[in-house]
CSV table of C-alpha atoms and ligand atoms in Angstrom, one decimal:
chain,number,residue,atom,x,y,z
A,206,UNK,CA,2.4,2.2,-26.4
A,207,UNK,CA,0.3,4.7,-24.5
A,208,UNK,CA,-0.9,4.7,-20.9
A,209,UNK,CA,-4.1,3.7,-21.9
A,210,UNK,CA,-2.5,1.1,-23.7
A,211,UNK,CA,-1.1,-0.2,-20.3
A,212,UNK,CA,-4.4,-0.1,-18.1
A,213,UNK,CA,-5.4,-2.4,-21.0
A,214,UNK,CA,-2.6,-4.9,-20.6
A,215,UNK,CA,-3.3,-5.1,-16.5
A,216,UNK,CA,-7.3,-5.6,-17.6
A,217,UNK,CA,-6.6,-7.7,-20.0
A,218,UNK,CA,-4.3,-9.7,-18.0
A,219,UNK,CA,-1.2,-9.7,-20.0
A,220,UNK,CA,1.1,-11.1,-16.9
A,221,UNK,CA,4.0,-12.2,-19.9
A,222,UNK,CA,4.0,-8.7,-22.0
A,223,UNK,CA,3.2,-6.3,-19.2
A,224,UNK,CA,7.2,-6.1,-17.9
A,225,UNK,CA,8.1,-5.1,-21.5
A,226,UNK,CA,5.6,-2.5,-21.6
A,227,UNK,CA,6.3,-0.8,-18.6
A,228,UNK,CA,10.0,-0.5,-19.3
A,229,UNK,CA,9.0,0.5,-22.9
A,230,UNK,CA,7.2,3.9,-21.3
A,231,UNK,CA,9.4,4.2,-18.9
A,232,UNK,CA,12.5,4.1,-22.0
A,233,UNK,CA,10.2,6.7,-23.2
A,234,UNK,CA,10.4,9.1,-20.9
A,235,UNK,CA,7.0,9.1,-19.0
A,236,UNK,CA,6.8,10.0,-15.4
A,237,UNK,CA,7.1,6.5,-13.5
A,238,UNK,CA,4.0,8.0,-11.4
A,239,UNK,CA,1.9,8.0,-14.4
A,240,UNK,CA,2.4,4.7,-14.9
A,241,UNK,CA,1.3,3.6,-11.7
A,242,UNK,CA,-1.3,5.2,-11.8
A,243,UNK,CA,-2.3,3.8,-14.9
A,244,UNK,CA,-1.4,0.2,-13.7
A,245,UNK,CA,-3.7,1.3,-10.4
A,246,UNK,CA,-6.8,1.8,-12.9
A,247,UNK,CA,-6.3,-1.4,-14.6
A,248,UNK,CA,-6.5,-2.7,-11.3
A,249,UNK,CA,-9.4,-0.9,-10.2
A,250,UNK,CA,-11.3,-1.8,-12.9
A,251,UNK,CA,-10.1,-5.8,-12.1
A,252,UNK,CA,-11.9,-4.9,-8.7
A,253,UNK,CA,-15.3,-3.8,-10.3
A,254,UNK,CA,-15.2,-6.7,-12.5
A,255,UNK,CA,-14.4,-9.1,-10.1
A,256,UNK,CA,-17.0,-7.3,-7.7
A,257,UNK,CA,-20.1,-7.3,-10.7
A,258,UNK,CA,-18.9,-11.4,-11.3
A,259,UNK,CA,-17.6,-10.2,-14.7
A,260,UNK,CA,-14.3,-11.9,-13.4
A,261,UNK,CA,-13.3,-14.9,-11.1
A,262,UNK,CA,-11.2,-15.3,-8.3
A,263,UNK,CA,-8.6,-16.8,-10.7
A,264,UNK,CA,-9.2,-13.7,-12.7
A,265,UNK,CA,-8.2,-11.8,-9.6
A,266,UNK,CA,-4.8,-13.6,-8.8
A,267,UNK,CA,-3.6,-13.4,-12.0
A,268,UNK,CA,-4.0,-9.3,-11.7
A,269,UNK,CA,-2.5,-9.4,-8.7
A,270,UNK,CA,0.5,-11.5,-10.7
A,271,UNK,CA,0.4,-9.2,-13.5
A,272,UNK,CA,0.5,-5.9,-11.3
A,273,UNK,CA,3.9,-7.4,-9.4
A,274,UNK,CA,5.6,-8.0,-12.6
A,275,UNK,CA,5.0,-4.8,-13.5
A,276,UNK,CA,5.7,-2.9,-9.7
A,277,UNK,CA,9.2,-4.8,-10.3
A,278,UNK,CA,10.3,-3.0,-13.4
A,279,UNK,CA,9.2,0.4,-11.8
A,280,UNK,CA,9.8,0.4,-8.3
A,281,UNK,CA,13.6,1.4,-8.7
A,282,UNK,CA,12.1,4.5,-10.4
A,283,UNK,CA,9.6,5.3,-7.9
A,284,UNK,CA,11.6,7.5,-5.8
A,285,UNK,CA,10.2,10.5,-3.5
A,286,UNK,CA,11.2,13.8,-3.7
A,287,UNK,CA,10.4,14.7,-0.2
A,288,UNK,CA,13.5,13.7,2.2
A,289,UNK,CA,13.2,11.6,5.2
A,290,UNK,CA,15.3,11.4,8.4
A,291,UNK,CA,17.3,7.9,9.5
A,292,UNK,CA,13.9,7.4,11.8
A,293,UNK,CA,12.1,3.9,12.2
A,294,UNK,CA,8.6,3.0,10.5
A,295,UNK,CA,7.1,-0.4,11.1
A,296,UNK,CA,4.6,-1.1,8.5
A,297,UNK,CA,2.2,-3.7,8.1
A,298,UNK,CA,-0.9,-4.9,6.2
A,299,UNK,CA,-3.7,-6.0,9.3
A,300,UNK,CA,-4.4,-9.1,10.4
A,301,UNK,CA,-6.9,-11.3,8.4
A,302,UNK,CA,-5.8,-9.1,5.1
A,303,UNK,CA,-3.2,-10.6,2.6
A,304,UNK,CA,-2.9,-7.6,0.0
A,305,UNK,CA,0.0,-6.6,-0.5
A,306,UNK,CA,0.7,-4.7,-3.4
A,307,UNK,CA,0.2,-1.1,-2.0
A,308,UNK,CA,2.4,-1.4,1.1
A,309,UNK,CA,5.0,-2.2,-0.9
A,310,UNK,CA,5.0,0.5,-3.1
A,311,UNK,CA,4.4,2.4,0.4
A,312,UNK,CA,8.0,0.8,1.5
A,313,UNK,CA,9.9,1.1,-2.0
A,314,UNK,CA,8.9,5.5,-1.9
A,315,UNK,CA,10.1,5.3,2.4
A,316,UNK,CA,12.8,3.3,1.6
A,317,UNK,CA,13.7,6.3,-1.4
A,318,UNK,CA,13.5,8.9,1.0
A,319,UNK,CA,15.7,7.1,3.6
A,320,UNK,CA,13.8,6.0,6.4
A,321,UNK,CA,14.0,2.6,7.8
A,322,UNK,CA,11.4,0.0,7.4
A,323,UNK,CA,10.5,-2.7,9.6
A,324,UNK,CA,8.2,-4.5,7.2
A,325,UNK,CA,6.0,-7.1,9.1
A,326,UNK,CA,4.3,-8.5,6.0
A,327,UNK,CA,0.5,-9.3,6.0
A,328,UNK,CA,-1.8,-10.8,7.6
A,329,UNK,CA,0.4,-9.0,10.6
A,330,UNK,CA,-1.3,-8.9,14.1
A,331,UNK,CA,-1.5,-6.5,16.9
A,332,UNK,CA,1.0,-8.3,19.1
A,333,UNK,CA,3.8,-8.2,16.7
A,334,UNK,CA,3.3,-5.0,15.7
A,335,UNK,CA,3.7,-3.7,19.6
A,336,UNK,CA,7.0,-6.1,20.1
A,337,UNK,CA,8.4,-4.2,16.8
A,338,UNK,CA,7.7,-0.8,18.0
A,339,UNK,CA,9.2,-1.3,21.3
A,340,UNK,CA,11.7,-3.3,20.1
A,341,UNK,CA,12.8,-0.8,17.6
A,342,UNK,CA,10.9,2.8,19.2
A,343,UNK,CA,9.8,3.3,15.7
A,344,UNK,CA,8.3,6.4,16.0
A,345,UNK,CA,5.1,6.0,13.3
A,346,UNK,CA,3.2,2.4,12.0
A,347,UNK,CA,1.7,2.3,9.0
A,348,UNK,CA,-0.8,0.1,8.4
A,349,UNK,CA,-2.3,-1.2,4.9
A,350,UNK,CA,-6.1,-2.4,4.4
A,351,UNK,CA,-7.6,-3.3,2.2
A,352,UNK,CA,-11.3,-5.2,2.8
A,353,UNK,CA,-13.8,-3.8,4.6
A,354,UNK,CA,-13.8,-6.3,7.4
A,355,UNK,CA,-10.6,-6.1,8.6
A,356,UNK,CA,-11.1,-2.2,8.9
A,357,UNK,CA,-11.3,-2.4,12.7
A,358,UNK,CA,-8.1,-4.3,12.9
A,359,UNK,CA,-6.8,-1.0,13.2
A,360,UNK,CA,-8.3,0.1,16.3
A,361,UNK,CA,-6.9,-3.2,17.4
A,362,UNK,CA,-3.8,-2.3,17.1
A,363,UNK,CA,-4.3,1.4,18.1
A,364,UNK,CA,-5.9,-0.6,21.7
A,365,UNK,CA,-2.4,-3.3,22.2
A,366,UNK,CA,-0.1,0.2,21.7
A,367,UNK,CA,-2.4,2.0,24.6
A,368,UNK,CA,-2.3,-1.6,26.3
A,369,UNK,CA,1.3,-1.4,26.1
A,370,UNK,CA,1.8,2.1,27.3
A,371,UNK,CA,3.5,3.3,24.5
A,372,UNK,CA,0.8,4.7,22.5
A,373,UNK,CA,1.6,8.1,22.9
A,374,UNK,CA,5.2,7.9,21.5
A,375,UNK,CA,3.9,6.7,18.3
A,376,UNK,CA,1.9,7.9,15.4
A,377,UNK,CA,-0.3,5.4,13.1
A,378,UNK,CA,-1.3,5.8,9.8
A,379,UNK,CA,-3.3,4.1,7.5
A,380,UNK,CA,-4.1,3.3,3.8
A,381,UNK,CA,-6.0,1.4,1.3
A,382,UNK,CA,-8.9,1.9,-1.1
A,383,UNK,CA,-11.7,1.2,1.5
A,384,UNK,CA,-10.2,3.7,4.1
A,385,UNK,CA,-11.3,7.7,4.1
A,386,UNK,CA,-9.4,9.9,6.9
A,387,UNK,CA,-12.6,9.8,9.1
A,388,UNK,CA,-12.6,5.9,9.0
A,389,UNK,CA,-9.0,5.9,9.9
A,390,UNK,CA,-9.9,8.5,12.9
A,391,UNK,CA,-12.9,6.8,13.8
A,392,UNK,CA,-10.9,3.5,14.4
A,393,UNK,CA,-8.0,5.1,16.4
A,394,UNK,CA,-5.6,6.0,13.2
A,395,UNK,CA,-4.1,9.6,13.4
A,396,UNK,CA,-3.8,10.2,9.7
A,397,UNK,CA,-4.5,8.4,6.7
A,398,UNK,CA,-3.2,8.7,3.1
A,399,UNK,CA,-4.8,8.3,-0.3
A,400,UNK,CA,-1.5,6.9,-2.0
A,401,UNK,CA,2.0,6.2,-1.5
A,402,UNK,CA,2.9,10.0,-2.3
A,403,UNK,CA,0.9,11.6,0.1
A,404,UNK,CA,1.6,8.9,2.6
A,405,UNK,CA,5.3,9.9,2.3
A,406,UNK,CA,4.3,13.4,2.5
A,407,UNK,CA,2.3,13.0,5.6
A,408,UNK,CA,4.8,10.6,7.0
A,409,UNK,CA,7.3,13.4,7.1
A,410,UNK,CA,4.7,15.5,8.5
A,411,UNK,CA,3.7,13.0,11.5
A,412,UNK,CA,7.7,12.9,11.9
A,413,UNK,CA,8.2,16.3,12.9
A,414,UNK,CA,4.5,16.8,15.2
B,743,B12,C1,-5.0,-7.6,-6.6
B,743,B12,C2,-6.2,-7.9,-5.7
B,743,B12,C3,-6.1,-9.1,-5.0
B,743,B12,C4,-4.9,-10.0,-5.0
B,743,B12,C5,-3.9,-9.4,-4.0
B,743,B12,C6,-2.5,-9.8,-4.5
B,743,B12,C7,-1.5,-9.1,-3.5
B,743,B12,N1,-0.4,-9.8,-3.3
B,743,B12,O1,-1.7,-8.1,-2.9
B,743,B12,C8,-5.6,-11.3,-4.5
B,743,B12,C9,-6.0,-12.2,-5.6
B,743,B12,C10,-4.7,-12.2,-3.6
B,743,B12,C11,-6.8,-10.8,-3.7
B,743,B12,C12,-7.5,-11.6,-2.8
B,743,B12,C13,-8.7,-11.2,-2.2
B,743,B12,N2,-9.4,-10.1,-2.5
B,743,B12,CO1,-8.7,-8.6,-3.5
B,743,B12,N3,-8.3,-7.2,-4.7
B,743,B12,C14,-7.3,-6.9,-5.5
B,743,B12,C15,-7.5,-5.6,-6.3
B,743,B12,C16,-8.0,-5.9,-7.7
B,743,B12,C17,-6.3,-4.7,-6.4
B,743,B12,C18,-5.6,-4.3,-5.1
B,743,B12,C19,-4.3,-3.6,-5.4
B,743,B12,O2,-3.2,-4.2,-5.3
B,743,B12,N4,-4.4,-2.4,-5.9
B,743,B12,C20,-3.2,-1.6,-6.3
B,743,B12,C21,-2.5,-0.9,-5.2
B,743,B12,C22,-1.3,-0.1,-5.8
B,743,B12,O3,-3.4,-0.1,-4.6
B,743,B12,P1,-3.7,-0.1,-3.0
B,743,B12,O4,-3.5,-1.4,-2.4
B,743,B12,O5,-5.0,0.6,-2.8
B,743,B12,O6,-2.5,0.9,-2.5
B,743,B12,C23,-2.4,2.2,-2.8
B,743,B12,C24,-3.1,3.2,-1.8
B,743,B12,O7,-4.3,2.6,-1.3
B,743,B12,C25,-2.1,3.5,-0.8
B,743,B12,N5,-1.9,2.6,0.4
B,743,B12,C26,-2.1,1.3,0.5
B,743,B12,N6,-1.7,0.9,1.7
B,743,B12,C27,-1.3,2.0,2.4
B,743,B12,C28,-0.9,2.2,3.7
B,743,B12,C29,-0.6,3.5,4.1
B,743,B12,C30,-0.1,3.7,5.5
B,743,B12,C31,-0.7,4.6,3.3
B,743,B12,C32,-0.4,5.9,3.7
B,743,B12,C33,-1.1,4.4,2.0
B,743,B12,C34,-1.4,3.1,1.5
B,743,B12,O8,-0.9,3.5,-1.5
B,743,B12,C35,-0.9,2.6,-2.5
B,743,B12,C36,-0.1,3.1,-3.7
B,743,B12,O9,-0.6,4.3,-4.1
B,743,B12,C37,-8.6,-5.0,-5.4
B,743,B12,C38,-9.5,-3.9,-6.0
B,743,B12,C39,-9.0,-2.5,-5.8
B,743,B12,N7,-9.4,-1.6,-6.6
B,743,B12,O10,-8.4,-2.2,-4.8
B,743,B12,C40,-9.3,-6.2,-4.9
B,743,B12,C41,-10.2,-6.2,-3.5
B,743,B12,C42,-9.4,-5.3,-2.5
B,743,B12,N8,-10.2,-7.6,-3.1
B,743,B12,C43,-11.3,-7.9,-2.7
B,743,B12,C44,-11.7,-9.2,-2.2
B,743,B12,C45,-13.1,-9.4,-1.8
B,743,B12,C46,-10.7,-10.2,-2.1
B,743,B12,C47,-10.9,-11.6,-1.5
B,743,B12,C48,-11.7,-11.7,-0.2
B,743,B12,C49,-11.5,-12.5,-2.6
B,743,B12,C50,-11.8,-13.9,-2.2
B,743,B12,N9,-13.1,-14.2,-2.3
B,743,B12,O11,-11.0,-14.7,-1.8
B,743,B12,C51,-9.4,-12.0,-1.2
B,743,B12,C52,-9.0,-11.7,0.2
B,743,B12,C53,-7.7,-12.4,0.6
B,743,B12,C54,-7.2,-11.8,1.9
B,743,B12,N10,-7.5,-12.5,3.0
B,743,B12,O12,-6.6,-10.8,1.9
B,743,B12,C55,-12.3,-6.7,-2.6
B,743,B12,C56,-12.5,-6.1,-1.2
B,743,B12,C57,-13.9,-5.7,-1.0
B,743,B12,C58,-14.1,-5.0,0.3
B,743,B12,N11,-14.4,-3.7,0.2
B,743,B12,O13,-13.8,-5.6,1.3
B,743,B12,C59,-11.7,-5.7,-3.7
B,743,B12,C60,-12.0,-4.2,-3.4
B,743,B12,C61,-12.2,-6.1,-5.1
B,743,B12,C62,-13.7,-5.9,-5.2
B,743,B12,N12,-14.1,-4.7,-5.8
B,743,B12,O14,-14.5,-6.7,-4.8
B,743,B12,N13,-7.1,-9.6,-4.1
């Protein structure tokens, strides 16, 4: 079995072998980040197909399926190497989004690292995410997205944290295949990562500011 071999299964949507496969490489010896990031371009390429109507919405669930059963087997092994503090994160995919799959490999590498999640789910709006913070004085939100139209749910929720008065105390960032760090600025983020790794990295960064 070869990396390649895995993008294949998650294009070719092999929901029943995938789990056996992952484990296989991972039996192997291969950096657990390389096959997630091998899983991630099986998944892109779902999205292009899907995008050109060379797949169906169908098509699209069952990669989502397929990607979980394969996040399952590897998550445990996804561990960061940067260390974290006890403090509080509140993370959340916006409002009007249910995609889920990259927040919680965001939560699985905080979790590693020791941080404490307060994970609102999706489809997660502003109001909620103010009552957590306060409730909690997390100290950063992270925020998933993942469609283009619910990009300015973030400046929602950057708005209801300056509504609340507690915007300053807090740092938000954000993170999802549509997002670039001047989108995430130019709807009221303060940083944005590519992928789980960095977000972890920038995270701790954000932590210390
Ligand atoms: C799987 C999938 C689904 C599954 C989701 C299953 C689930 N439980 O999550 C299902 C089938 C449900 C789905 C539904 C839809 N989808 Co969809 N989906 C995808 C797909 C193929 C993969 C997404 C994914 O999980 N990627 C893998 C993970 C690991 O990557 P990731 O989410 O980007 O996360 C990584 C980084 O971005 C980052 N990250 C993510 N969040 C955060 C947050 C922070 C703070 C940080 C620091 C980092 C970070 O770290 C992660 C790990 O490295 C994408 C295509 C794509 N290439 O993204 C389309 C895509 C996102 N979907 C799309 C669409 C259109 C839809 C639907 C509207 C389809 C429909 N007609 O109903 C619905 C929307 C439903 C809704 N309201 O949310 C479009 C969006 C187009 C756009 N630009 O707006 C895409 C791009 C496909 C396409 N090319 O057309 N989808």
């Amino acid at each position: 079995m070869t990396l390649e071999e895995i993008t294949n299964m998650l294009i070719k949507l092999d929901v029943n072998n995938i789990a056996n496969a992952v484990q296989g490489e991972l039996d192997t010896g291969t950096n657990p980040q390389e096959i997630l990031v091998a899983l991630t371009q099986g998944l892109d390429e779902v999205g292009r197909l899907y995008e050109t109507k060379g797949m169906f919405l169908v098509e699209l669930v069952l990669a989502g399926e397929t990607m979980k059963e394969a996040v399952a087997i590897l998550a445990p092994h996804l561990k960061s190497e940067e260390k974290g503090s006890k403090e509080t994160i509140v993370v959340a995919t916006v409002k009007g989004d249910n995609h889920d799959i990259g927040k919680n490999i965001l939560i699985t590498m905080l979790m590693s690292t020791g941080f404490e999640i307060i994970d609102l789910g999706t489809d997660c709006p502003e109001e909620k995410i103010v009552q957590a913070v306060k409730e909690k004085s997390a100290k950063v939100v992270a925020l998933s997205a993942l469609l283009t139209t619910t990009i300015p749910e973030i400046s929602k929720v950057d708005k209801a944290l300056q509504k609340a008065g507690i915007r300053e105390k807090v740092k938000i960032i954000v993170g999802g295949a549509p997002l670039t760090m001047e989108l995430a600025k130019a709807n009221g983020a303060d940083d944005f990562g590519a992928d789980a790794v960095e977000g972890v990295r920038r995270i701790r960064v954000l932590m210390e500011a």
